């Protein structure tokens, strides 16, 4: 029993020693803060990429639908135009040049819609615990187009307040 008395006293002294507690707590807190900062940076990167991708796909689909409506392009030329817009909108900023991949383009002749699905693989700065080094961000957008000519009717105010130059400016603008 005598041999174990010294061992028990050494364990008691070690457990009661208060020197170095700050270093242990700082090490624990610093690692938690580092994980939180890494997670925040990756989350911000993914959100920025999602926003940039949404803008690129929206502009590509809207412009393509407008060009089909105006007769500038045929429906067969729509995929080339969408890809050109995606490439043009992926230069600079959050997305690197030519990173956006057009996953699907659907032109519904019955509903008169153009729908595009695209994605981009975003590199993560702080992948944790064996996570993949990239995360895929996807977006889908649609726009309506028309194949009909639209007539526009206007009603102009010719009351006393619109006399003189105001009415002339309104007629020129119309």
GROMACS .gro file of C-alpha atoms in nm:
model
  174
    1UNK     CA    1   0.000   0.000   0.000
    2UNK     CA    2   0.289   0.228   0.065
    3UNK     CA    3   0.397   0.235  -0.300
    4UNK     CA    4   0.053   0.345  -0.410
    5UNK     CA    5   0.036   0.626  -0.153
    6UNK     CA    6   0.308   0.821  -0.334
    7UNK     CA    7   0.141   0.761  -0.669
    8UNK     CA    8  -0.194   0.882  -0.536
    9UNK     CA    9  -0.030   1.192  -0.391
   10UNK     CA   10   0.141   1.265  -0.728
   11UNK     CA   11  -0.192   1.232  -0.912
   12UNK     CA   12  -0.357   1.461  -0.656
   13UNK     CA   13  -0.083   1.720  -0.695
   14UNK     CA   14  -0.108   1.703  -1.074
   15UNK     CA   15  -0.488   1.743  -1.067
   16UNK     CA   16  -0.467   2.032  -0.822
   17UNK     CA   17  -0.203   2.223  -1.016
   18UNK     CA   18  -0.359   2.537  -1.165
   19UNK     CA   19  -0.064   2.647  -1.376
   20UNK     CA   20  -0.128   2.614  -1.751
   21UNK     CA   21  -0.509   2.621  -1.738
   22UNK     CA   22  -0.515   2.937  -1.948
   23UNK     CA   23  -0.309   2.771  -2.222
   24UNK     CA   24  -0.545   2.474  -2.237
   25UNK     CA   25  -0.855   2.694  -2.247
   26UNK     CA   26  -0.698   2.924  -2.507
   27UNK     CA   27  -0.605   2.628  -2.725
   28UNK     CA   28  -0.958   2.493  -2.709
   29UNK     CA   29  -1.118   2.833  -2.775
   30UNK     CA   30  -0.878   2.916  -3.061
   31UNK     CA   31  -0.956   2.588  -3.236
   32UNK     CA   32  -1.331   2.651  -3.208
   33UNK     CA   33  -1.288   3.006  -3.339
   34UNK     CA   34  -1.073   2.881  -3.630
   35UNK     CA   35  -1.342   2.626  -3.724
   36UNK     CA   36  -1.612   2.894  -3.707
   37UNK     CA   37  -1.412   3.135  -3.925
   38UNK     CA   38  -1.344   2.861  -4.180
   39UNK     CA   39  -1.713   2.768  -4.189
   40UNK     CA   40  -1.811   3.134  -4.229
   41UNK     CA   41  -1.565   3.188  -4.516
   42UNK     CA   42  -1.690   2.880  -4.700
   43UNK     CA   43  -2.053   2.974  -4.644
   44UNK     CA   44  -1.993   3.326  -4.775
   45UNK     CA   45  -1.812   3.185  -5.080
   46UNK     CA   46  -2.103   2.949  -5.155
   47UNK     CA   47  -2.364   3.224  -5.113
   48UNK     CA   48  -2.172   3.460  -5.343
   49UNK     CA   49  -2.140   3.186  -5.604
   50UNK     CA   50  -2.513   3.107  -5.578
   51UNK     CA   51  -2.600   3.474  -5.629
   52UNK     CA   52  -2.365   3.513  -5.926
   53UNK     CA   53  -2.494   3.191  -6.084
   54UNK     CA   54  -2.856   3.302  -6.037
   55UNK     CA   55  -2.783   3.635  -6.208
   56UNK     CA   56  -2.602   3.464  -6.496
   57UNK     CA   57  -2.876   3.205  -6.559
   58UNK     CA   58  -3.154   3.464  -6.525
   59UNK     CA   59  -2.991   3.700  -6.773
   60UNK     CA   60  -2.920   3.417  -7.018
   61UNK     CA   61  -3.279   3.288  -7.012
   62UNK     CA   62  -3.439   3.633  -7.020
   63UNK     CA   63  -3.224   3.751  -7.311
   64UNK     CA   64  -3.281   3.431  -7.505
   65UNK     CA   65  -3.660   3.453  -7.456
   66UNK     CA   66  -3.653   3.817  -7.566
   67UNK     CA   67  -3.450   3.733  -7.878
   68UNK     CA   68  -3.694   3.453  -7.968
   69UNK     CA   69  -3.988   3.692  -7.919
   70UNK     CA   70  -3.830   3.960  -8.139
   71UNK     CA   71  -3.734   3.704  -8.403
   72UNK     CA   72  -3.361   3.775  -8.370
   73UNK     CA   73  -3.288   3.404  -8.327
   74UNK     CA   74  -3.473   3.079  -8.391
   75UNK     CA   75  -3.554   2.827  -8.122
   76UNK     CA   76  -3.277   2.605  -8.259
   77UNK     CA   77  -3.019   2.878  -8.189
   78UNK     CA   78  -3.129   2.917  -7.827
   79UNK     CA   79  -2.873   2.675  -7.674
   80UNK     CA   80  -2.583   2.863  -7.836
   81UNK     CA   81  -2.716   3.194  -7.708
   82UNK     CA   82  -2.769   3.066  -7.353
   83UNK     CA   83  -2.416   2.922  -7.344
   84UNK     CA   84  -2.274   3.249  -7.477
   85UNK     CA   85  -2.453   3.446  -7.203
   86UNK     CA   86  -2.338   3.204  -6.934
   87UNK     CA   87  -1.979   3.234  -7.054
   88UNK     CA   88  -2.000   3.613  -7.073
   89UNK     CA   89  -2.149   3.638  -6.723
   90UNK     CA   90  -1.896   3.405  -6.563
   91UNK     CA   91  -1.595   3.625  -6.633
   92UNK     CA   92  -1.448   3.797  -6.329
   93UNK     CA   93  -1.599   3.833  -5.988
   94UNK     CA   94  -1.684   3.527  -5.783
   95UNK     CA   95  -1.706   3.281  -6.071
   96UNK     CA   96  -1.401   3.208  -6.280
   97UNK     CA   97  -1.409   3.222  -6.660
   98UNK     CA   98  -1.611   2.949  -6.825
   99UNK     CA   99  -1.693   2.761  -6.501
  100UNK     CA  100  -2.071   2.755  -6.545
  101UNK     CA  101  -2.200   2.429  -6.689
  102UNK     CA  102  -2.534   2.430  -6.871
  103UNK     CA  103  -2.703   2.120  -6.736
  104UNK     CA  104  -3.035   2.139  -6.918
  105UNK     CA  105  -3.213   2.373  -7.160
  106UNK     CA  106  -3.582   2.318  -7.227
  107UNK     CA  107  -3.784   2.514  -7.480
  108UNK     CA  108  -4.152   2.438  -7.437
  109UNK     CA  109  -4.334   2.542  -7.753
  110UNK     CA  110  -4.676   2.483  -7.597
  111UNK     CA  111  -4.621   2.695  -7.285
  112UNK     CA  112  -4.384   2.933  -7.470
  113UNK     CA  113  -4.113   2.907  -7.205
  114UNK     CA  114  -3.738   2.884  -7.203
  115UNK     CA  115  -3.599   2.704  -6.897
  116UNK     CA  116  -3.234   2.651  -6.816
  117UNK     CA  117  -3.060   2.461  -6.537
  118UNK     CA  118  -2.693   2.525  -6.470
  119UNK     CA  119  -2.436   2.450  -6.203
  120UNK     CA  120  -2.089   2.547  -6.093
  121UNK     CA  121  -1.843   2.364  -5.867
  122UNK     CA  122  -1.714   2.604  -5.602
  123UNK     CA  123  -1.380   2.529  -5.431
  124UNK     CA  124  -1.394   2.534  -5.051
  125UNK     CA  125  -1.116   2.712  -4.864
  126UNK     CA  126  -1.157   2.514  -4.540
  127UNK     CA  127  -1.288   2.163  -4.609
  128UNK     CA  128  -1.331   1.989  -4.274
  129UNK     CA  129  -1.310   1.629  -4.165
  130UNK     CA  130  -1.259   1.467  -4.505
  131UNK     CA  131  -1.521   1.675  -4.687
  132UNK     CA  132  -1.490   1.716  -5.059
  133UNK     CA  133  -1.279   2.012  -5.168
  134UNK     CA  134  -1.559   2.149  -5.389
  135UNK     CA  135  -1.931   2.199  -5.346
  136UNK     CA  136  -2.179   2.208  -5.635
  137UNK     CA  137  -2.413   2.507  -5.655
  138UNK     CA  138  -2.707   2.481  -5.898
  139UNK     CA  139  -2.981   2.711  -6.023
  140UNK     CA  140  -3.285   2.687  -6.251
  141UNK     CA  141  -3.449   2.981  -6.426
  142UNK     CA  142  -3.732   3.022  -6.675
  143UNK     CA  143  -3.879   3.298  -6.891
  144UNK     CA  144  -4.178   3.335  -7.121
  145UNK     CA  145  -4.156   3.424  -7.486
  146UNK     CA  146  -4.416   3.500  -7.749
  147UNK     CA  147  -4.446   3.448  -8.120
  148UNK     CA  148  -4.725   3.700  -8.166
  149UNK     CA  149  -4.717   4.066  -8.256
  150UNK     CA  150  -4.860   4.279  -7.980
  151UNK     CA  151  -5.063   4.590  -8.043
  152UNK     CA  152  -5.024   4.872  -7.798
  153UNK     CA  153  -5.297   5.121  -7.717
  154UNK     CA  154  -5.221   5.446  -7.540
  155UNK     CA  155  -5.441   5.700  -7.376
  156UNK     CA  156  -5.303   6.053  -7.358
  157UNK     CA  157  -5.406   6.328  -7.120
  158UNK     CA  158  -5.512   6.638  -7.318
  159UNK     CA  159  -5.659   6.837  -7.032
  160UNK     CA  160  -5.560   7.195  -6.960
  161UNK     CA  161  -5.254   7.096  -6.760
  162UNK     CA  162  -5.100   6.929  -7.069
  163UNK     CA  163  -5.126   7.225  -7.310
  164UNK     CA  164  -4.832   7.362  -7.501
  165UNK     CA  165  -4.491   7.196  -7.486
  166UNK     CA  166  -4.598   6.922  -7.244
  167UNK     CA  167  -4.841   6.766  -7.493
  168UNK     CA  168  -4.582   6.792  -7.774
  169UNK     CA  169  -4.322   6.617  -7.556
  170UNK     CA  170  -4.576   6.347  -7.467
  171UNK     CA  171  -4.662   6.287  -7.834
  172UNK     CA  172  -4.293   6.264  -7.925
  173UNK     CA  173  -4.231   6.017  -7.642
  174UNK     CA  174  -4.530   5.805  -7.747
   0.00000   0.00000   0.00000
